[in-house]
PDB file of C-alpha atoms and ligand atoms in Angstrom:
ATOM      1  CA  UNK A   8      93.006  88.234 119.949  1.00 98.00           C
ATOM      2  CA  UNK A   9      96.896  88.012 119.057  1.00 98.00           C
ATOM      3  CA  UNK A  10      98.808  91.223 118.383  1.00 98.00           C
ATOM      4  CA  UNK A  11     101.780  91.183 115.976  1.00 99.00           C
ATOM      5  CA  UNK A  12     104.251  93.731 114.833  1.00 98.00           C
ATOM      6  CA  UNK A  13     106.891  91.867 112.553  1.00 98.00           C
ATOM      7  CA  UNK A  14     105.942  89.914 109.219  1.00 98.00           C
ATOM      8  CA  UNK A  15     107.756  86.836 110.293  1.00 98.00           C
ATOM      9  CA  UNK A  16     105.306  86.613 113.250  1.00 98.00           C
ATOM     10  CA  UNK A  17     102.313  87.562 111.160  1.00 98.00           C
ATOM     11  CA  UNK A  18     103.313  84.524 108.643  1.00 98.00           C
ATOM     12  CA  UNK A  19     103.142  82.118 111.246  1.00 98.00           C
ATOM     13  CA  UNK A  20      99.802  83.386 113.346  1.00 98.00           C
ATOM     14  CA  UNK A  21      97.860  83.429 109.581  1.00 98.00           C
ATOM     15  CA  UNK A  22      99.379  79.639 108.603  1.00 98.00           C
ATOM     16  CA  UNK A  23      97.829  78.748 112.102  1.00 97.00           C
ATOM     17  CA  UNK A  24      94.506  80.433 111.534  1.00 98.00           C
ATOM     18  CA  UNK A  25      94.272  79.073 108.056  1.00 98.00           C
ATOM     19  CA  UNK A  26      94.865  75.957 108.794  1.00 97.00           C
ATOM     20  CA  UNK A  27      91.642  75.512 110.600  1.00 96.00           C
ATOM     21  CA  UNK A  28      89.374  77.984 108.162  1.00 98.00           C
ATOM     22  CA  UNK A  29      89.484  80.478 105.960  1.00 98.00           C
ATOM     23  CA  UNK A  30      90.581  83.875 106.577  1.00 98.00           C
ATOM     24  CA  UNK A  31      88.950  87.615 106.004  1.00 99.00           C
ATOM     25  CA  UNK A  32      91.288  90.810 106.193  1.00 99.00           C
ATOM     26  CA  UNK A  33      89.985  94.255 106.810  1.00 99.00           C
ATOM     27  CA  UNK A  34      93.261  96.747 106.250  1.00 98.00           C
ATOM     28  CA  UNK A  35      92.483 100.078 108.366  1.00 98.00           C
ATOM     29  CA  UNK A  36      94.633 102.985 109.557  1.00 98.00           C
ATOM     30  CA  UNK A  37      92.899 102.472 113.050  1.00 98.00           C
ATOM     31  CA  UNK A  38      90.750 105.483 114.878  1.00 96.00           C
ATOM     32  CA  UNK A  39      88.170 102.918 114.444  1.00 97.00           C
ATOM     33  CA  UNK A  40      84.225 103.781 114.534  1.00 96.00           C
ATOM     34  CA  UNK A  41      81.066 101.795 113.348  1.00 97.00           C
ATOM     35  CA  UNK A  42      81.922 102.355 109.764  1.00 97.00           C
ATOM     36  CA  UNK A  43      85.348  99.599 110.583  1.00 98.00           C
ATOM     37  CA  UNK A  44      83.192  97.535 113.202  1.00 98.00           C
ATOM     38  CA  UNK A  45      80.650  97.172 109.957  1.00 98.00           C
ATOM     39  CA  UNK A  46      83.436  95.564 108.092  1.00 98.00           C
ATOM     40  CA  UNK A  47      84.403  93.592 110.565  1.00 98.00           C
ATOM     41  CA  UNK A  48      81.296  91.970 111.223  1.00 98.00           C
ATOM     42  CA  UNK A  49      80.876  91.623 107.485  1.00 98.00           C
ATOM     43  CA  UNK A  50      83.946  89.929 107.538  1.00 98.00           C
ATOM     44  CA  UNK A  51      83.227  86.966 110.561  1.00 98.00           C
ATOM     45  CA  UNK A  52      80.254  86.466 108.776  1.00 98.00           C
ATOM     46  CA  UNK A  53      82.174  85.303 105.483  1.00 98.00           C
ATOM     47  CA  UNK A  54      85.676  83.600 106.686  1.00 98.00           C
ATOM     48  CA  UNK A  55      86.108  81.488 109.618  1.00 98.00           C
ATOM     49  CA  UNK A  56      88.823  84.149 111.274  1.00 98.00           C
ATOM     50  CA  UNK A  57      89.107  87.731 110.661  1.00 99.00           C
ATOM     51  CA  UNK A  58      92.306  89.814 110.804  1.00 99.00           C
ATOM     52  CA  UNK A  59      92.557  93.405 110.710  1.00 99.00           C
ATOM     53  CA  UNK A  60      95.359  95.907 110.702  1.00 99.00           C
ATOM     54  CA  UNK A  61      96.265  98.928 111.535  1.00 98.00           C
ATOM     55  CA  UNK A  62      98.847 101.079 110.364  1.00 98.00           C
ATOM     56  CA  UNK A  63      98.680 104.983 109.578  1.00 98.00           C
ATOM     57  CA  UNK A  64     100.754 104.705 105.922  1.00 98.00           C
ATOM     58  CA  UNK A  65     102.945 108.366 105.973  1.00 98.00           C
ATOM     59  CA  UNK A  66     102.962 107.191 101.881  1.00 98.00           C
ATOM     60  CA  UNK A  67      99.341 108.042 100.751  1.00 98.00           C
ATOM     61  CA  UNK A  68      99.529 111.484 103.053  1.00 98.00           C
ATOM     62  CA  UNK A  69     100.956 114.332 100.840  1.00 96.00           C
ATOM     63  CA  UNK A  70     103.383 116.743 102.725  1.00 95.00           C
ATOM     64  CA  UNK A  71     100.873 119.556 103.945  1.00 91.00           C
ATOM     65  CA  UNK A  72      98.521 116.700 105.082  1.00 94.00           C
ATOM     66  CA  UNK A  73      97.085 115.419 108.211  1.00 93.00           C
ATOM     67  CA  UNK A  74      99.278 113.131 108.891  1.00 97.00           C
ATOM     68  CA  UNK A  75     100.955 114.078 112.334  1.00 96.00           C
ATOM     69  CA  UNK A  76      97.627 115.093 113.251  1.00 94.00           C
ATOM     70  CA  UNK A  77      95.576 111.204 112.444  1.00 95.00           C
ATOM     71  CA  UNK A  78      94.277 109.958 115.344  1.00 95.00           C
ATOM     72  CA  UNK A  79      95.869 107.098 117.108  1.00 97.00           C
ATOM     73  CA  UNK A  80      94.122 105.296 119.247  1.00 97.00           C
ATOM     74  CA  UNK A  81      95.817 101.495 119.362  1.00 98.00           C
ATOM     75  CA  UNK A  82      94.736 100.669 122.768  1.00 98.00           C
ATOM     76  CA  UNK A  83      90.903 101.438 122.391  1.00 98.00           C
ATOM     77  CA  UNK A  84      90.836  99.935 119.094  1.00 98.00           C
ATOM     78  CA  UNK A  85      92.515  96.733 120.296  1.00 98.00           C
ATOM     79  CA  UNK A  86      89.786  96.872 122.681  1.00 98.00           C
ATOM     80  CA  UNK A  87      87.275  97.396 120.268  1.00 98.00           C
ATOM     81  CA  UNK A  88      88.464  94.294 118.040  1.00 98.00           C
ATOM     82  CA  UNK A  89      88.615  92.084 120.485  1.00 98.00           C
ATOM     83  CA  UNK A  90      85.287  92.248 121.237  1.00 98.00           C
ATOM     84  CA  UNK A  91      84.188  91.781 118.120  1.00 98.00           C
ATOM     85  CA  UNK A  92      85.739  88.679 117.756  1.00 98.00           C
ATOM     86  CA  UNK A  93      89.048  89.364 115.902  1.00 99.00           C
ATOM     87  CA  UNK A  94      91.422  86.674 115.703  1.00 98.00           C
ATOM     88  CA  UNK A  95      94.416  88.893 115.061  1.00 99.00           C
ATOM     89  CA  UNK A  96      95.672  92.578 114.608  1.00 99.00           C
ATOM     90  CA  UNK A  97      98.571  93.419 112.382  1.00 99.00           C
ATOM     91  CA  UNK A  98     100.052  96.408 113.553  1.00 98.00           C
ATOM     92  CA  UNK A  99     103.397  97.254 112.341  1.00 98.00           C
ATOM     93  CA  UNK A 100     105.415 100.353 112.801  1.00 98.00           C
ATOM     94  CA  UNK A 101     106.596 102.144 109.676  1.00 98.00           C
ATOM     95  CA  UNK A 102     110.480 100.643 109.861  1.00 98.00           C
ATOM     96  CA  UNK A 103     108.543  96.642 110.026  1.00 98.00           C
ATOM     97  CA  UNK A 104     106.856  98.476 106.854  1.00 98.00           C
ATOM     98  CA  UNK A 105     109.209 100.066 104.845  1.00 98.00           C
ATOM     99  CA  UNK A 106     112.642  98.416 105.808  1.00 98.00           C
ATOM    100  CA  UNK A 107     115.505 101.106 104.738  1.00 98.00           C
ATOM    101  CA  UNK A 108     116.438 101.582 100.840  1.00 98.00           C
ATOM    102  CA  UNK A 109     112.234 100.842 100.232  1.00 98.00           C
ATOM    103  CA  UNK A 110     112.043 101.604  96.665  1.00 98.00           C
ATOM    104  CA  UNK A 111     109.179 100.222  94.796  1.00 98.00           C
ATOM    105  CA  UNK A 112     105.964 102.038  94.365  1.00 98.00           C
ATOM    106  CA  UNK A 113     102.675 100.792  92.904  1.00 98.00           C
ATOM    107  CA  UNK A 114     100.863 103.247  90.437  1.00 98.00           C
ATOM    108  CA  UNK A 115      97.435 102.189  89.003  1.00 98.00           C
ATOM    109  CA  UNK A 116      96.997 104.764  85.957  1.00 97.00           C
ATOM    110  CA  UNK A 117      93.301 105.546  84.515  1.00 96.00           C
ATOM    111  CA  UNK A 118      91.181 104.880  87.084  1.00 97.00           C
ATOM    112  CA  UNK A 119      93.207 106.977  89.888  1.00 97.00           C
ATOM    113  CA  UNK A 120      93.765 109.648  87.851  1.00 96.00           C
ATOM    114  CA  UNK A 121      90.440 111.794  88.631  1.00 97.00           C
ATOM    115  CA  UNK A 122      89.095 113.062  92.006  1.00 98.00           C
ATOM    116  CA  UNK A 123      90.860 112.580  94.985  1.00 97.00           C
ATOM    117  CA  UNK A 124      94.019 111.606  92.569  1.00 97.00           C
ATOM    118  CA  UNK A 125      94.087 115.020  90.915  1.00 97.00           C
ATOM    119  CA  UNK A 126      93.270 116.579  94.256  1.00 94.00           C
ATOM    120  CA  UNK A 127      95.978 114.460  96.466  1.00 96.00           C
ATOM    121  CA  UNK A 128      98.698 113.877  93.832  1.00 96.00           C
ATOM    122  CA  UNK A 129     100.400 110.908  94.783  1.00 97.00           C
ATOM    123  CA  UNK A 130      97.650 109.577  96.967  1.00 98.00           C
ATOM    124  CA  UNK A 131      96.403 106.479  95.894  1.00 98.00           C
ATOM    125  CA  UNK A 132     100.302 105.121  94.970  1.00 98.00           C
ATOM    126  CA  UNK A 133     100.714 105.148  98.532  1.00 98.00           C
ATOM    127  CA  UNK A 134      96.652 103.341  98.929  1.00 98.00           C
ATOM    128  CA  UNK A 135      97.957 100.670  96.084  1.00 98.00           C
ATOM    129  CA  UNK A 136     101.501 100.072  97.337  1.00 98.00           C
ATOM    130  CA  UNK A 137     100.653 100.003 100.896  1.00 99.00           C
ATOM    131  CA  UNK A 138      97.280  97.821  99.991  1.00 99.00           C
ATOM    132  CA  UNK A 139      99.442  95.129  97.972  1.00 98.00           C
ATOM    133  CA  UNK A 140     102.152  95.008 100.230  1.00 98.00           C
ATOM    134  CA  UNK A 141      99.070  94.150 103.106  1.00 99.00           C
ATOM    135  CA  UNK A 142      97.464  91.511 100.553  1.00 98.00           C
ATOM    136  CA  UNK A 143     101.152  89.985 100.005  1.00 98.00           C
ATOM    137  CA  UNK A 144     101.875  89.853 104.096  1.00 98.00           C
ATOM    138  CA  UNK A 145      98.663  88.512 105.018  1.00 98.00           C
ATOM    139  CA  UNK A 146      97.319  86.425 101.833  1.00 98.00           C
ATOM    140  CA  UNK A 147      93.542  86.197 102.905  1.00 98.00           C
ATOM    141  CA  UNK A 148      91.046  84.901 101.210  1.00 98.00           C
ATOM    142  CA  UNK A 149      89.352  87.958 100.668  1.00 98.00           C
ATOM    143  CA  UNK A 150      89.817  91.707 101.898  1.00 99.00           C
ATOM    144  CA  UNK A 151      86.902  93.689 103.186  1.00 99.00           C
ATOM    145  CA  UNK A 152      87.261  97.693 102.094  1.00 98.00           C
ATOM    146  CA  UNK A 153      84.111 100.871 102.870  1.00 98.00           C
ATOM    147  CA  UNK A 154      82.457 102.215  99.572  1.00 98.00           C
ATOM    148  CA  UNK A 155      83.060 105.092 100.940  1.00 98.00           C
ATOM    149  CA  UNK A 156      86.616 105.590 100.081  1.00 98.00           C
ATOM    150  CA  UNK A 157      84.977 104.338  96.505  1.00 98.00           C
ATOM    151  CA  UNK A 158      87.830 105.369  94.361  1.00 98.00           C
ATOM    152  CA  UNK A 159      90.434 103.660  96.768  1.00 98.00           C
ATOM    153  CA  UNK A 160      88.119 100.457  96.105  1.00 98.00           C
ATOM    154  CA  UNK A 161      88.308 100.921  92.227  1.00 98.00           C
ATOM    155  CA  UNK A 162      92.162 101.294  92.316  1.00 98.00           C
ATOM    156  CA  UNK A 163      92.759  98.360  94.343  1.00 98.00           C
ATOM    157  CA  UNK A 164      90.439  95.872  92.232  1.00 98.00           C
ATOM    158  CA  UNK A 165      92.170  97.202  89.078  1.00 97.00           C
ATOM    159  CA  UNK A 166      95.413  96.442  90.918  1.00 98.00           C
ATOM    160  CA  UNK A 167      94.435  92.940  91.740  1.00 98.00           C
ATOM    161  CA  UNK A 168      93.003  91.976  88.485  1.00 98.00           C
ATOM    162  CA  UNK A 169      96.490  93.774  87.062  1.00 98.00           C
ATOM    163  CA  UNK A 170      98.559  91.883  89.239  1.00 98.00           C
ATOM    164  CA  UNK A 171      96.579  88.653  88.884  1.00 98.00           C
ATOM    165  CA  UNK A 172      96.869  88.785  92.829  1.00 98.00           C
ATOM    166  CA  UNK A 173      95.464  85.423  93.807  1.00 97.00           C
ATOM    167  CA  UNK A 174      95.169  85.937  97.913  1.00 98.00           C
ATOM    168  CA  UNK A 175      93.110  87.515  97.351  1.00 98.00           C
ATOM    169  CA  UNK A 176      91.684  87.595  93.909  1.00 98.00           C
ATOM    170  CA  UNK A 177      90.502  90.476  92.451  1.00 98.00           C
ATOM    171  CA  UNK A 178      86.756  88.649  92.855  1.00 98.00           C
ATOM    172  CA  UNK A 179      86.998  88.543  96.493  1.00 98.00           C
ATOM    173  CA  UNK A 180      87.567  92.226  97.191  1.00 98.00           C
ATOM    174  CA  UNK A 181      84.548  93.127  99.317  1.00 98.00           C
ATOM    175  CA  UNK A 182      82.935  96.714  98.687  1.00 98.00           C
ATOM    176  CA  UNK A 183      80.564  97.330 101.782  1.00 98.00           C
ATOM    177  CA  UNK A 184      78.479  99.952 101.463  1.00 98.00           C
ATOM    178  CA  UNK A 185      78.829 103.042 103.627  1.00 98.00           C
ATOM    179  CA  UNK A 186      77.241 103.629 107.497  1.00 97.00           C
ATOM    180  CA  UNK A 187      76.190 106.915 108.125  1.00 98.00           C
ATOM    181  CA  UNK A 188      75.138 108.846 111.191  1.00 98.00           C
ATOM    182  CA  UNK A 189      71.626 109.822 112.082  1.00 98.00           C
ATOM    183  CA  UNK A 190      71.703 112.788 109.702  1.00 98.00           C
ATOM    184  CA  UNK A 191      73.524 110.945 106.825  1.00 98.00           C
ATOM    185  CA  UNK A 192      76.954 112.063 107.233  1.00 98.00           C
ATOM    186  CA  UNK A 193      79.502 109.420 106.452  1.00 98.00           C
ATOM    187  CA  UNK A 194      81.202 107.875 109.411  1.00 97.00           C
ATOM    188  CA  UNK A 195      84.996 108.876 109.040  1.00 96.00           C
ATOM    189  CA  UNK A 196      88.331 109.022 111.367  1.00 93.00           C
ATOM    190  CA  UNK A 197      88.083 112.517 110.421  1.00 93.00           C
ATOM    191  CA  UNK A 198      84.833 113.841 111.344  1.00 96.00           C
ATOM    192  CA  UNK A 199      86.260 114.693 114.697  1.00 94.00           C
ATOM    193  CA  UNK A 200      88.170 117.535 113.536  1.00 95.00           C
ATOM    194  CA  UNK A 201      84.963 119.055 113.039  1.00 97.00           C
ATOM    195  CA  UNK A 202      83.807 121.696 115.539  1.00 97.00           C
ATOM    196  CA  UNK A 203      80.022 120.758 116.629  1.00 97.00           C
ATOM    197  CA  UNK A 204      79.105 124.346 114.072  1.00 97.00           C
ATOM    198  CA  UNK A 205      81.177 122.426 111.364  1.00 98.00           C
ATOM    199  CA  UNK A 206      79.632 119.098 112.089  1.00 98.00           C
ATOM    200  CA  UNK A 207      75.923 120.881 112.064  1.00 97.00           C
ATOM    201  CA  UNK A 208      77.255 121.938 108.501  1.00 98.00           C
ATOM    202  CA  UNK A 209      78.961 118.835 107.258  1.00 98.00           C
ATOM    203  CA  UNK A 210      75.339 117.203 107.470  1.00 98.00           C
ATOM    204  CA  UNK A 211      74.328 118.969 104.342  1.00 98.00           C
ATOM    205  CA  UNK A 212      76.417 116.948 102.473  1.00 98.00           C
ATOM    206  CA  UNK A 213      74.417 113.920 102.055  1.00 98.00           C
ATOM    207  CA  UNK A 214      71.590 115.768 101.400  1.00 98.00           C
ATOM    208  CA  UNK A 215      72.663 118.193  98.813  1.00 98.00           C
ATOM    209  CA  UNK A 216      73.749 115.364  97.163  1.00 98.00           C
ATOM    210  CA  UNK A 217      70.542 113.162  97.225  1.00 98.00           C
ATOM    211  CA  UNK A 218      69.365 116.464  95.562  1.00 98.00           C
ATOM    212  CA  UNK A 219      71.433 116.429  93.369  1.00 98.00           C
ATOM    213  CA  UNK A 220      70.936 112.884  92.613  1.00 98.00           C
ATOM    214  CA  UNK A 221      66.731 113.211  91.931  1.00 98.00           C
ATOM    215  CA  UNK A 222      67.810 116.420  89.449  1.00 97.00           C
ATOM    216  CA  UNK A 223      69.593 114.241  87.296  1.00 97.00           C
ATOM    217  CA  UNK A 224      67.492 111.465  87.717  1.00 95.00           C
ATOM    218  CA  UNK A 225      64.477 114.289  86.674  1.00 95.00           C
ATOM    219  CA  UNK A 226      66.399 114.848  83.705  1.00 94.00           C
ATOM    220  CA  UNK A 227      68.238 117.949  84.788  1.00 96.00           C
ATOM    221  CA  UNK A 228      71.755 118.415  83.111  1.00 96.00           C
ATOM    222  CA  UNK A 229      74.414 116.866  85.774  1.00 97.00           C
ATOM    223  CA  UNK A 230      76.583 120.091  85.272  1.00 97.00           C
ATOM    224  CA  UNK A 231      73.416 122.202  86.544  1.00 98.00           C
ATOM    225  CA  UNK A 232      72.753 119.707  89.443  1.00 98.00           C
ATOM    226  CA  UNK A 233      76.183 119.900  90.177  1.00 98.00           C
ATOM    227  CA  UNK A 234      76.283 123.334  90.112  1.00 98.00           C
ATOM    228  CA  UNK A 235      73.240 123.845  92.671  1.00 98.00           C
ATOM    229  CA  UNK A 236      75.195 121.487  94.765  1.00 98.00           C
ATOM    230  CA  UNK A 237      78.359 123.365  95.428  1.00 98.00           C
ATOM    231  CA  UNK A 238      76.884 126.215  95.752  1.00 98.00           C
ATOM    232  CA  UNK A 239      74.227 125.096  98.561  1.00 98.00           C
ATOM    233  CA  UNK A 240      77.342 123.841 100.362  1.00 98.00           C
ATOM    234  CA  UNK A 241      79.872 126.612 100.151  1.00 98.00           C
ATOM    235  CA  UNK A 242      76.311 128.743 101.331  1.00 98.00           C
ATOM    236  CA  UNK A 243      76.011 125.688 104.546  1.00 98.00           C
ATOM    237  CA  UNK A 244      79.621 126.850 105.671  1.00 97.00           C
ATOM    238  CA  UNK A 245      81.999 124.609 103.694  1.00 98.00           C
ATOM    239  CA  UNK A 246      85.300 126.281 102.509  1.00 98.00           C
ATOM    240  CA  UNK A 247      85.705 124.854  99.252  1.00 98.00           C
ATOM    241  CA  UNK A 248      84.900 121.951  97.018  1.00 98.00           C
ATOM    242  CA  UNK A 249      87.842 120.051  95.539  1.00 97.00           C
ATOM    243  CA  UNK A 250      85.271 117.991  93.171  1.00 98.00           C
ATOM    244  CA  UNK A 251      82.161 116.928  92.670  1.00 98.00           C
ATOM    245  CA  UNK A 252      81.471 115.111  89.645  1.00 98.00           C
ATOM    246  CA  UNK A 253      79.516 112.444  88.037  1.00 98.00           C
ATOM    247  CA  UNK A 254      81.297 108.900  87.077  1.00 97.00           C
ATOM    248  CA  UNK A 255      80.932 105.617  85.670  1.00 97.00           C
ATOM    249  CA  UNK A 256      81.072 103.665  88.653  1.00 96.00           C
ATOM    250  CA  UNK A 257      83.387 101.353  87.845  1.00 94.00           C
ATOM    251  CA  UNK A 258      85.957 103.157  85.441  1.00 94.00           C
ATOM    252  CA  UNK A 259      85.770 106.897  87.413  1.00 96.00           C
ATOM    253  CA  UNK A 260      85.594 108.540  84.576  1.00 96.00           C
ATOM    254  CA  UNK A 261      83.638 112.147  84.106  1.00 96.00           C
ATOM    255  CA  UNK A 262      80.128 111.717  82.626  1.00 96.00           C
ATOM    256  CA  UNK A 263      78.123 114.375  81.442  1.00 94.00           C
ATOM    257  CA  UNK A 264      74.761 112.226  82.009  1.00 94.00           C
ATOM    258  CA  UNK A 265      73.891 108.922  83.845  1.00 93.00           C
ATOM    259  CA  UNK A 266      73.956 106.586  80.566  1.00 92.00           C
ATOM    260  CA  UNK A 267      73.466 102.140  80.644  1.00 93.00           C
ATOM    261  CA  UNK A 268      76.525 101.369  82.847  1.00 95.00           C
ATOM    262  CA  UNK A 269      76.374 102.492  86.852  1.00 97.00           C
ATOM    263  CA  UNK A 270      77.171 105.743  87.640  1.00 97.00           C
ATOM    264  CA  UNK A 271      78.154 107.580  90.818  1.00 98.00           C
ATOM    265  CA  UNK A 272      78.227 111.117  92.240  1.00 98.00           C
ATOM    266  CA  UNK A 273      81.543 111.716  94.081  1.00 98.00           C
ATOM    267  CA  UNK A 274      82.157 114.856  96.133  1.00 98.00           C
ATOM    268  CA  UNK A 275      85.192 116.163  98.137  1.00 98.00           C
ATOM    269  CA  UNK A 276      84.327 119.325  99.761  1.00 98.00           C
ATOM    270  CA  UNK A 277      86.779 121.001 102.520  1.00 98.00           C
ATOM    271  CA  UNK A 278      85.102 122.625 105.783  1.00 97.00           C
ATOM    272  CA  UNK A 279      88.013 124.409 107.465  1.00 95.00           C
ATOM    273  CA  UNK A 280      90.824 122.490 106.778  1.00 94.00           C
ATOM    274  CA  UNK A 281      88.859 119.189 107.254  1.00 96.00           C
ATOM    275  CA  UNK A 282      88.093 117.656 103.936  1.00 97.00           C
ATOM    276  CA  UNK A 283      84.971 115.271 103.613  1.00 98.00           C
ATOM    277  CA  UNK A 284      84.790 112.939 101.058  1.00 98.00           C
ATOM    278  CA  UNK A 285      81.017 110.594  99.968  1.00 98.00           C
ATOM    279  CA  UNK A 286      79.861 109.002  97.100  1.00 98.00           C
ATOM    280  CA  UNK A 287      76.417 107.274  96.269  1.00 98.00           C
ATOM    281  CA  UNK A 288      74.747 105.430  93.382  1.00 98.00           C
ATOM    282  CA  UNK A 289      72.915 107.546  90.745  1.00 97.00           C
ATOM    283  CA  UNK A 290      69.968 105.805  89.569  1.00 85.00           C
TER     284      UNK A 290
HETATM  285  O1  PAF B 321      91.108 103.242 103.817  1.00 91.62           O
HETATM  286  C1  PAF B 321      92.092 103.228 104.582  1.00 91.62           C
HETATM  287  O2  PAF B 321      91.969 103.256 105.816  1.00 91.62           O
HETATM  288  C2  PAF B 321      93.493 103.185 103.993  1.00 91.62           C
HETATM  289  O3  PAF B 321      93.559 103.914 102.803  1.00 91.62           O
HETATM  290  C3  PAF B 321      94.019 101.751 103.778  1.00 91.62           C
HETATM  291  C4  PAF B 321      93.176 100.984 102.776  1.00 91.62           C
HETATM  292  C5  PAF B 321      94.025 101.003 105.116  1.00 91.62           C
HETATM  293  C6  PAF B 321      95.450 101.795 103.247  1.00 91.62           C
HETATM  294  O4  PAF B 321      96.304 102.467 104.106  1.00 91.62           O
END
């Protein structure tokens, strides 16, 4: 696996991959765990070479965020990609990034506007800005991104099709769907913040919202399911709940019931000052 740092070197390692295949990206912020791994092996399966990167973006934290805290772990997840058969890893440092006078941002209106938008204003400019400036440095074929973060996903296919990004299209923006643990918690960077009483808590996530999930599907007005659902988690130890909503899948925005289209339950829910965020398919 080759490691670069400046554009100019990336340019030239991705010409030489692509001229002998095609060429899957999988952007990350590194503290890798199974949940990246997934995505990577998702992504040798569909391109002939697979780059990832990693690079902790100080744009999509907001100022009282985690961001000094993030894990960063680059040798042990250089480690980890190369033995999962990564070609190359982009890893730039924030200067390589954001060269001085940096002045353009990237705001996808509508669909970002909701959830973890309303909750971390200013958020998902940094996700889109950072995302298309990755797309426009690499130019894969296609780009490989968890359903967890399912909002992120919406903003950057609206941003594609908006931008009529061709490498990659819209079309070959890959949503894989989320790994869990053994008790259904969603595999994140952040889960170890949690102390092991937090992370005995956290657990009731997934299940208060497959709950959730069979009242509505019952017929049980979402506001009432949702309802039962915060409070069984503020009762399981969580601090507070920044959402949890029901949303066309697709367009993220607020339904009162599950109608023809897709629809989604989203939650962000904060235990201590770690905040947890999971989505899954309703009906
Ligand atoms: O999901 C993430 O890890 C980040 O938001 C991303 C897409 C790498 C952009 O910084």
């Amino acid at each position: 696996m080759q490691t670069v740092n400046t554009v100019e070197s990336l340019r030239e390692a991705v010409e030489s991959l692509r001229e002998n295949g095609t060429v899957a990206f999988v952007p990350t912020m590194g503290a890798l765990h199974e949940g990246h791994l997934t995505l990577v092996r998702e992504a040798r399966k569909r391109a002939a070479h697979v780059v990832v990167s990693i690079f902790v973006n100080p744009t999509q934290f907001g100022p009282n965020e985690d961001l000094d805290a993030y894990p960063r772990r680059m040798a042990e997840d250089s480690r980890l990609l190369e033995a999962e058969g990564v070609a190359l890893l982009w890893a730039p440092d924030v200067a390589e990034m954001y060269p001085a006078g940096f002045a353009t941002t990237i705001s996808v209106t509508g669909v970002s506007d909701n959830f973890c938008g309303a909750s971390r204003p200013g958020h998902f400019d940094g996700v889109a800005t950072v995302v298309c400036k990755l797309f426009n440095q690499v130019r894969p074929d296609m780009a490989l991104f968890g359903e967890k973060d399912w909002q992120q996903l919406a903003v950057i296919r609206r941003m594609a099709r908006d931008l009529d990004l061709s490498r990659p299209h819209a079309r070959d923006i890959v949503g894989v769907p989320t790994v869990r643990e053994a008790d259904g918690l969603a595999m994140s960077s952040r889960n170890q913040y949690l102390s092991a009483e937090q992370r005995q808590a956290a657990a009731v996530l997934p299940r208060a919202m497959r709950t959730a999930i069979a009242a509505i599907a019952a017929g049980e007005p979402a506001a009432q399911a949702l309802a039962a659902l915060e409070a069984t988690l503020l009762g399981a130890g969580f601090s507070s709940i920044d959402y949890a909503a029901l949303a066309d899948a697709q367009s993220l925005e607020v339904l009162d019931a599950p109608g023809q289209a897709p629809a989604r339950l989203l939650v962000a829910a904060r235990i201590g000052s770690t905040r947890l965020i999971d989505n899954m398919a309703v009906g």
